[in-house]
XYZ file of C-alpha atoms in Angstrom:
499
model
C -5.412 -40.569 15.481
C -6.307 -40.889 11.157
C -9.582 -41.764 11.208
C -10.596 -40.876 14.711
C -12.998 -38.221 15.737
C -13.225 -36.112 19.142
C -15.092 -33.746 20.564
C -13.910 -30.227 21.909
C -15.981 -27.605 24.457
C -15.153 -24.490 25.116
C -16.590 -21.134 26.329
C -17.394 -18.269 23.508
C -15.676 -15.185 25.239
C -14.792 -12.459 24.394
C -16.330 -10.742 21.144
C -14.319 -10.336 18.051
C -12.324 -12.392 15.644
C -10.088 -15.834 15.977
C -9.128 -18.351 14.212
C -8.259 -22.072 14.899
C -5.575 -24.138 12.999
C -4.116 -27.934 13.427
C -0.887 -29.265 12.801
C 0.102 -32.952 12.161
C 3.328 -32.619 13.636
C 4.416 -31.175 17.513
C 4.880 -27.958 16.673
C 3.853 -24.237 18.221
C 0.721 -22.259 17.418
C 2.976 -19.466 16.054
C 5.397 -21.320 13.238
C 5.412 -21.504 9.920
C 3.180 -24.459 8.979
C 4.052 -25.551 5.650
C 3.395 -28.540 3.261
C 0.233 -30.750 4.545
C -0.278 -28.470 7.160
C -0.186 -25.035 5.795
C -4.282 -25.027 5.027
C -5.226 -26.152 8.081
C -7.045 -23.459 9.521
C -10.253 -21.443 9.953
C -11.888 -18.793 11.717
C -14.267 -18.316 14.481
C -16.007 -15.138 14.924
C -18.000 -14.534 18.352
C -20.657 -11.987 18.345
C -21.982 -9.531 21.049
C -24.464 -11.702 23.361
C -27.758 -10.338 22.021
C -26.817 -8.890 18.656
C -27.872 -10.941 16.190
C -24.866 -12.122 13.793
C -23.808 -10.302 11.280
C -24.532 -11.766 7.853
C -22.939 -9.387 5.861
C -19.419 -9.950 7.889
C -16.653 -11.511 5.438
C -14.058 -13.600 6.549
C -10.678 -13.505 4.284
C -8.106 -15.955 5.910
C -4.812 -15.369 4.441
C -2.685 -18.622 4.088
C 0.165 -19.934 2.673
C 0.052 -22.757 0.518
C 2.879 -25.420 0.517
C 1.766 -28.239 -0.586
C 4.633 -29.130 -2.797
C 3.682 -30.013 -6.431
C 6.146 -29.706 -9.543
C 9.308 -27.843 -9.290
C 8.568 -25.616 -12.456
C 5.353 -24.653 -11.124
C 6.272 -23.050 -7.912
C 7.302 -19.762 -6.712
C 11.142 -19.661 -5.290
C 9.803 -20.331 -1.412
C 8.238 -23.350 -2.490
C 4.456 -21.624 -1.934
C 1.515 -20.221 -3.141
C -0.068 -17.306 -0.893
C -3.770 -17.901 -0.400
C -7.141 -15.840 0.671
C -9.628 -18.157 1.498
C -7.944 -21.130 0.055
C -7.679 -19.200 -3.623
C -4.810 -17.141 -5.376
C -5.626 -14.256 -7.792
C -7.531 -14.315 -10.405
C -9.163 -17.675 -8.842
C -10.333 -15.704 -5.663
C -14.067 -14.663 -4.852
C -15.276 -11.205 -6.832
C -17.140 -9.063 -4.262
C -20.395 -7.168 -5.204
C -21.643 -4.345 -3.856
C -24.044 -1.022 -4.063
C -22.617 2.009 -3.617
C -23.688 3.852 -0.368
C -23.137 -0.306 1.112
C -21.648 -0.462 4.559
C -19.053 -2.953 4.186
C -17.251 -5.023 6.802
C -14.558 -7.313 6.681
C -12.536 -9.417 9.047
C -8.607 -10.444 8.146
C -6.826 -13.158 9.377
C -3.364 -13.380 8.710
C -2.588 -17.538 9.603
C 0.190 -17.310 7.469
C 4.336 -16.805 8.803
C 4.865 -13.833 6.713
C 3.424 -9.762 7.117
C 0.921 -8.342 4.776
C 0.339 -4.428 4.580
C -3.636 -4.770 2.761
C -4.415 -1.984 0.364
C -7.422 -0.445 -0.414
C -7.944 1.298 -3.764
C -9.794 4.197 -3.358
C -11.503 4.441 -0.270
C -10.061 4.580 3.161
C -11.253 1.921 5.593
C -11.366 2.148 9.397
C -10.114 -0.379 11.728
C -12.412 -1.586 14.047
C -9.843 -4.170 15.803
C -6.822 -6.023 16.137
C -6.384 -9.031 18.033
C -4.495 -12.838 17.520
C -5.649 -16.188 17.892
C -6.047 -15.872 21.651
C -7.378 -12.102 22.093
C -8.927 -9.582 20.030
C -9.354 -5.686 21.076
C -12.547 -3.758 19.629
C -12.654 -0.102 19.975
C -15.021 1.107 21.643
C -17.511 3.216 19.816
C -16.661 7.425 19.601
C -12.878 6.528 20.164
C -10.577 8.200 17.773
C -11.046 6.245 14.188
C -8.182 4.532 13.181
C -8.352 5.273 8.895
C -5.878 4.144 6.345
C -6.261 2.788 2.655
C -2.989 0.311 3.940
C -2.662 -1.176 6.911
C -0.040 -3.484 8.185
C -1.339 -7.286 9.466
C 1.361 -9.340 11.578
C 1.780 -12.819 11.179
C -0.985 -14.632 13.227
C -3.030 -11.606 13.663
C -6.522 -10.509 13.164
C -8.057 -7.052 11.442
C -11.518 -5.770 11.525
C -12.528 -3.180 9.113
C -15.445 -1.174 7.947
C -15.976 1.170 4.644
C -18.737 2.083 2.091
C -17.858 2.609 -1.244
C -19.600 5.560 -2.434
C -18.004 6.002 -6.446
C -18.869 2.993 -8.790
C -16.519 0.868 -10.954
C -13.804 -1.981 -10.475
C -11.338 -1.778 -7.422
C -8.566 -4.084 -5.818
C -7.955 -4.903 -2.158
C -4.072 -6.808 -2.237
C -1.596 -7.136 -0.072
C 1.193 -4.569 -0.923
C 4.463 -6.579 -0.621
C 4.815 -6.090 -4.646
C 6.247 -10.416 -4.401
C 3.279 -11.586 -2.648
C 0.676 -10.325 -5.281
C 2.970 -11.028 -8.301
C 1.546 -13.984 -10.875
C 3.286 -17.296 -9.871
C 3.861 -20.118 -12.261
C 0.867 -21.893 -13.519
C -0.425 -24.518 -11.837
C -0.099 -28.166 -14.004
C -2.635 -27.711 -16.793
C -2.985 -24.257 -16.914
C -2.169 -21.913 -20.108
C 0.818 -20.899 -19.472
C 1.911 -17.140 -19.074
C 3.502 -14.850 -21.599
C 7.396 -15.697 -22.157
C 7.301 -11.732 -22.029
C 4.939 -11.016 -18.964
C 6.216 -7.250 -18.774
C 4.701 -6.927 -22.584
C 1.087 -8.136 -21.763
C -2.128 -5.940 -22.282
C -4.438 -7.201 -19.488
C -1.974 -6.606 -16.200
C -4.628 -7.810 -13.900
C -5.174 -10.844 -15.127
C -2.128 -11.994 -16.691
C 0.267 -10.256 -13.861
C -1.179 -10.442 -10.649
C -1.610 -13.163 -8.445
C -1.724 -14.433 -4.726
C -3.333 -11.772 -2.034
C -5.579 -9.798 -4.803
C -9.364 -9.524 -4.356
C -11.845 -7.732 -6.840
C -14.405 -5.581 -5.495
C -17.079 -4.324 -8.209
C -19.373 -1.554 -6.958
C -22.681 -1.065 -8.650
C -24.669 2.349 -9.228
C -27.252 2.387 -6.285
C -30.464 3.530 -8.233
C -30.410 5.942 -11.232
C -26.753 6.713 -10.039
C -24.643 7.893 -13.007
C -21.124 8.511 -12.997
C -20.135 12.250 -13.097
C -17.005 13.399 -15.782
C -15.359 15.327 -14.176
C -15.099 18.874 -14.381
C -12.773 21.038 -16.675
C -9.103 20.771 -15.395
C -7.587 23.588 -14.310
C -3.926 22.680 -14.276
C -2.426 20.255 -16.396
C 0.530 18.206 -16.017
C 2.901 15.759 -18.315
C 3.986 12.454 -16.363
C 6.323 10.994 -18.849
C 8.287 7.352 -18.088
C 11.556 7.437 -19.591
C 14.587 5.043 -20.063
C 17.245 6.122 -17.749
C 21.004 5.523 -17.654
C 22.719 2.185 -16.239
C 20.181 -0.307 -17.103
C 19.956 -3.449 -18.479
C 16.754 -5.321 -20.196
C 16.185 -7.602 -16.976
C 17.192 -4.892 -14.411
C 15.867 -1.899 -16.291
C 16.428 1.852 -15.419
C 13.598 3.898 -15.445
C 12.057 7.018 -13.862
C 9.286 10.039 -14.649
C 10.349 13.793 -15.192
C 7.321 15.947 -15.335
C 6.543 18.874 -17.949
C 4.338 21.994 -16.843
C 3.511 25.243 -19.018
C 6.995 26.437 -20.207
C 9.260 24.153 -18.167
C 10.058 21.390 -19.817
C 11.497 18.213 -17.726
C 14.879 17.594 -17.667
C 16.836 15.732 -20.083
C 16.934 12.417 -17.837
C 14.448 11.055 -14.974
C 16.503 10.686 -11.658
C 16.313 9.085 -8.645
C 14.171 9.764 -6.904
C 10.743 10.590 -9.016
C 9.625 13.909 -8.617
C 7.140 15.047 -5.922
C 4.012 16.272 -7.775
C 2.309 18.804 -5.525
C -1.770 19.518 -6.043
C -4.362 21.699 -4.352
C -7.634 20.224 -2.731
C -10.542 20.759 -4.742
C -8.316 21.984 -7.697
C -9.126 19.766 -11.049
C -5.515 18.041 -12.558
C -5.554 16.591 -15.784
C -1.768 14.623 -15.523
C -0.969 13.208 -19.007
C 1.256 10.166 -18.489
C 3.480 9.779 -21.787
C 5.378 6.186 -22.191
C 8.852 6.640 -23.679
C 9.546 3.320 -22.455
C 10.375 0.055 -24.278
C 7.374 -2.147 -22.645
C 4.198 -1.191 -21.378
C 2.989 0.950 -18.295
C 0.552 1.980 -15.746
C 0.360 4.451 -13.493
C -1.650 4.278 -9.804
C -2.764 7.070 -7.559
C -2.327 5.588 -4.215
C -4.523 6.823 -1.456
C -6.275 9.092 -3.870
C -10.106 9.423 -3.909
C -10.812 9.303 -7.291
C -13.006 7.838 -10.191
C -12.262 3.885 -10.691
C -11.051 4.411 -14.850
C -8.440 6.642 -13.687
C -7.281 4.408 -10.418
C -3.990 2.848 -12.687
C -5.006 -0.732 -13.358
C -4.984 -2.373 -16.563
C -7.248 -4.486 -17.891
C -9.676 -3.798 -14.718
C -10.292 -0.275 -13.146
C -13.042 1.124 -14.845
C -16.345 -0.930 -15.651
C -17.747 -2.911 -18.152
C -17.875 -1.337 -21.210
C -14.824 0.664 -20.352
C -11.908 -0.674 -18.559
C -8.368 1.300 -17.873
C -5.779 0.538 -20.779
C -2.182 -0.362 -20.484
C -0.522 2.696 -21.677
C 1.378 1.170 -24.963
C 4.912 2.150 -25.754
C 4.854 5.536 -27.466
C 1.086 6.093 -26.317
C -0.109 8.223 -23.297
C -3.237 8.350 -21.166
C -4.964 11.132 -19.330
C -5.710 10.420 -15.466
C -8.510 12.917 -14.148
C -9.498 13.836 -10.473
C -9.708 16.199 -7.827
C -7.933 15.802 -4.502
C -10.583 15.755 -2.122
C -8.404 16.186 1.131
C -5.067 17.876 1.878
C -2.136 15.124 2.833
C 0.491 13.158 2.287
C 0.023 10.177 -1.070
C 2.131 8.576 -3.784
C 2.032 7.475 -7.107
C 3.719 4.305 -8.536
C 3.541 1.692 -11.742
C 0.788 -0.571 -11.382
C 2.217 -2.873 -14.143
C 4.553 -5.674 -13.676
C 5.677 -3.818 -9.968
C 8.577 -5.879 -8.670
C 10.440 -5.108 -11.740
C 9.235 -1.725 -12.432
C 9.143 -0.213 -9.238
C 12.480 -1.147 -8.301
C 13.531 0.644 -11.747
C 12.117 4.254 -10.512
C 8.729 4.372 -11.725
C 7.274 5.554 -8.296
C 7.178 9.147 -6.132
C 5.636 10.934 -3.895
C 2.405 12.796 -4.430
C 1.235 16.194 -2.469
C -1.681 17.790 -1.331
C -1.939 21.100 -0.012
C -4.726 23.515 0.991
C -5.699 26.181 -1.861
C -4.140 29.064 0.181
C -0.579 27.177 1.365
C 2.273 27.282 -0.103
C 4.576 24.069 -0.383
C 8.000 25.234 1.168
C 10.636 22.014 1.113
C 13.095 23.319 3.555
C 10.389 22.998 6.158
C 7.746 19.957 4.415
C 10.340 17.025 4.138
C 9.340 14.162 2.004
C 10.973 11.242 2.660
C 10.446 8.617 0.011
C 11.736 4.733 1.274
C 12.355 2.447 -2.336
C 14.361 -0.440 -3.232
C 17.220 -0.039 -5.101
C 17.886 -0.404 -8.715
C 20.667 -3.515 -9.419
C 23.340 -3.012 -7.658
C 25.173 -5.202 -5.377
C 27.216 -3.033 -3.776
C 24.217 -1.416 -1.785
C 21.581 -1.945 0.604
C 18.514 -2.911 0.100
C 16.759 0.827 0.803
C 17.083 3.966 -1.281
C 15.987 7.026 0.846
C 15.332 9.746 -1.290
C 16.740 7.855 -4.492
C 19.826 7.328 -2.744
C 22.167 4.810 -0.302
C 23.498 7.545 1.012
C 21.484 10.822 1.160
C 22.875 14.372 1.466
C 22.795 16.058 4.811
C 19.094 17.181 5.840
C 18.727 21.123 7.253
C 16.804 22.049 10.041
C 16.472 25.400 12.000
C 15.963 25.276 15.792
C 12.651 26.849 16.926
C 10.841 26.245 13.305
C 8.448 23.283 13.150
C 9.338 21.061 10.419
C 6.599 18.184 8.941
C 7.982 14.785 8.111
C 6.390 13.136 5.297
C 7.526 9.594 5.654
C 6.460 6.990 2.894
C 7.161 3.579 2.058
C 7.168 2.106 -1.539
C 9.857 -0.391 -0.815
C 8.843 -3.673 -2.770
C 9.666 -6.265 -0.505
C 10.644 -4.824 3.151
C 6.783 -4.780 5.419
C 8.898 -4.734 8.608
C 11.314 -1.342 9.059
C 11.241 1.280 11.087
C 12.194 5.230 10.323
C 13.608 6.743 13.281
C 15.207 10.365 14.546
C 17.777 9.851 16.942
C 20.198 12.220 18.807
C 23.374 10.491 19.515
C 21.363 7.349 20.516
C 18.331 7.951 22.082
C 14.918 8.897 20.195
C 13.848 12.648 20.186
C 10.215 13.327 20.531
C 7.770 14.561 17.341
C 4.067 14.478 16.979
C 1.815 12.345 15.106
C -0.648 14.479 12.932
C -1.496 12.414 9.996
C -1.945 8.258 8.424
C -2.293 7.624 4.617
C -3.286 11.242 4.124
C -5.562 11.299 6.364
C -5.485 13.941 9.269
C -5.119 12.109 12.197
C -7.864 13.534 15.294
C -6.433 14.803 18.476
C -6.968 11.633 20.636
C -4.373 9.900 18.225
C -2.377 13.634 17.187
C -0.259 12.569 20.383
C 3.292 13.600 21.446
C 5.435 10.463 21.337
C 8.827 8.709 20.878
C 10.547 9.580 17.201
C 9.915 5.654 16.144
C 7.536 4.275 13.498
C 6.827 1.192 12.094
C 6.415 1.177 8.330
C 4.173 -1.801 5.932
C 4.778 -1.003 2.240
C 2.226 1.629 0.920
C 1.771 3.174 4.378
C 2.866 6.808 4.936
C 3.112 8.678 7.882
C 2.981 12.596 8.713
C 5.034 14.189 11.784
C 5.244 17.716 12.966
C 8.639 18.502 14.613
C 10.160 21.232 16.140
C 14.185 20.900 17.132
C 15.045 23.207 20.232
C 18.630 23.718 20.078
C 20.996 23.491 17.072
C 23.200 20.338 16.728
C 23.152 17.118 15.021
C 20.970 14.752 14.611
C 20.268 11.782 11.982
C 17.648 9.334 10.607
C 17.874 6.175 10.166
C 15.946 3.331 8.448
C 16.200 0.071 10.158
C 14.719 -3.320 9.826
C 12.663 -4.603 12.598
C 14.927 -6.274 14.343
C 16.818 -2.627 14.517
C 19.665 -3.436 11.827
C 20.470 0.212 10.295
C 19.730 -0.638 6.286
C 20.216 3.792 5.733
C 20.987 7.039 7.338
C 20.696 10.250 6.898
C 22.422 13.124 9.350
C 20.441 16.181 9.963
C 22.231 19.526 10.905
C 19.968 21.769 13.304
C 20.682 25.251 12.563
């Protein structure tokens, strides 16, 4: 009862990470708790009997806020989305040396899925579990790395990583709505009339599930320039056709040597393909009418060139938003042959969904990119139009016929920049049942041989997660692709004619 107090034993179990929430109405553990309730929860975290516990463990419990305050100052669900009680840029800054081993556990108490996103580094899950059970993997098992991972509602994440490259990063959730600035809260300065025109775009555009991570030099570390480029690219953002100023059209051609980009960007942007250990020097140039950024998702590269303005970088010199008519020179060196993607980092719902994204390649020094056989299949939301659905493949509601030749092994590059959409799957069907392809790679990431398994043509997708599969059709006939939600409702397909 209000005011009363009680007492509650119980036996610590199993190891890993839970959580424990109340409710002041008869409802279920798993519902959406909203209004008075929606903060009321916390974690517990049970250590190994005889291992002393772990101070350097964080805990990030990802609510949602609903306590209702003025109608003007709320988001349209009526909520604020919370880590530790705290929305972006109110949440804790995290400190580090570089060489650090970090470790973090994630606890999703909130209704709603949230793919987490790493800039920079990959991570490596350590376990999943809910509020009742948690599964640790057991040490030499196959690691599990990503730089996004996908978190349920009511589920738990352990992960570990060291940051070894100094400067400003981001960890944030990569639904584009739930880290995009809400309202101000009563009191606050208010934001920019026009928030797509603003200079600082972490600080004035982000907000909800964003934390900052700043990584200090360990010792007389200095940051290395890095080397001479040896290929050089031009990234430019242009206005395309069929836009308007609230649901602009954009996209990115790209200029190399002699070939100049095409008169128009179109859907969808182009696929830049790099060599490991090869220099780039990619010159983004702005054509548009508002400011940009561009981010270099999954890479492994310095923190100035990472694509956020107003914070990547470090004191002294932080990233700038690349003004109208002004360009900016990104700089790295692919460290690892895979599957990535590039996208705006500046005011994302609205920019993404007008093109500015694609997909970005890495192949070993001595291969050759051949697209009849290395499919890239990019999933995006559409630009305005409500006559389709709410998933471009490829740039497109309905995408040409895909060719395949029986016998040849094909690899599936399957990524997901959809805004909105954490729950879909991408699927290869013949007539209805699933064929079979192989796993072989996560986030760009080579996947090792006790996960590189043979399994059923069906993948679950979080925005900013990509997936690599190797497959080999055995006879010729048809087949198609299709895009569902999670619930299996087909939202795009694609046939495929086996040769």
């Amino acid at each position: 009862p209000a005011g009363g107090v009680r007492e509650v034993r119980f036996l610590a179990g199993i190891p890993g990470t839970y959580y424990y929430w109340a409710s002041t109405r008869d409802v279920p553990v798993l519902a959406a708790r909203g209004g008075m309730d929606s903060q009321l929860s916390g974690a517990i975290v049970i250590d190994p009997r005889g291992r002393p516990a772990a101070g350097r463990d964080r805990v990030f419990l990802i609510g949602r806020w609903g306590v209702p305050i003025a109608p003007a100052a709320v988001d349209s669900s009526g909520s604020r989305l919370v880590i530790n009680g705290k929305a972006w840029p109110n949440t804790e800054r995290l400190d580090y040396t570089a060489g650090d081993s970090v470790r973090w556990r994630i606890i999703n108490a909130s209704s709603l899925v949230h793919p987490m996103h790493l800039h920079g580094f990959y991570f490596q899950v350590m376990s999943r579990g809910d509020a009742k059970t948690d599964t640790i993997y057991a040490p030499g098992s196959p690691p599990h790395l990503a730089v996004t991972d996908r978190v349920a509602p009511f589920r738990t994440m352990s992960l570990t990583w060291v940051p070894v490259r100094p400067g400003n990063w981001l960890f944030h959730c990569h639904d584009n709505l739930h880290v995009d600035r809400n309202s101000p809260l009563p009191g606050a300065p208010p934001t920019s009339a026009t928030a797509h025109h603003v200079g600082n775009h972490a600080r004035e555009m982000m907000g909800g599930l964003v934390m900052g991570v700043h990584v200090r030099p360990r010792g007389s570390m200095t940051v290395k320039p890095e080397p001479e480029a040896r290929r050089r690219l031009r990234l430019i953002a242009r206005v395309d056709s069929g836009g308007t100023v609230s649901e602009p059209a954009y996209g990115f051609a790209v200029e190399e040597r002699s070939r100049p980009a095409p008169p128009a960007p179109l859907l969808p942007g182009p696929t830049l393909v790099l060599k490991r250990g090869e220099p780039v020097a990619i010159t983004i140039v702005n054509e548009l009418p508002e400011a940009t950024a561009v981010h270099w998702h999954g890479m492994e590269l310095q923190s100035y060139f990472d694509g956020v303005a107003g914070y990547a970088g470090r004191p002294g010199r932080l990233a700038p938003a690349i003004a109208p008519r002004d360009s900016f020179v990104a700089r790295f060196t692919p460290p690892r042959a895979g599957t990535f993607m590039y996208h705006t980092h500046m005011d994302e719902v609205r920019q993404q969904k007008a093109g500015l994204s694609g997909a970005l390649i890495v192949i070993d020094p001595s291969a050759t990119y051949d697209p009849a056989t290395d499919m890239v299949f990019l999933i995006t939301t559409p630009r305005h139009d409500p006559t389709s659905p709410s998933v471009f493949l490829n740039g497109s509601a309905s995408p040409p016929q895909v060719e395949m030749r029986a016998g040849v092994r094909h690899r599936l590059r399957v990524i997901n920049l959809h805004t909105f959409r954490p729950s879909m799957r991408f699927e290869v069907r013949q007539d209805s049942a699933l064929v079979t392809w192989r796993a072989v790679a996560k986030d760009g990431a080579e996947l090792p041989a006790g996960l590189a398994t043979e399994r059923r043509a069906s993948q679950q997708l979080g925005n900013g997660e990509n997936y690599d599969f190797e497959y080999t059709p055995s006879v010729p006939g048809t087949l198609r692709i299709d895009v569902t939600t999670g619930a299996g409702v087909v939202l795009v397909s694609v046939p495929i004619r086996v040769r």
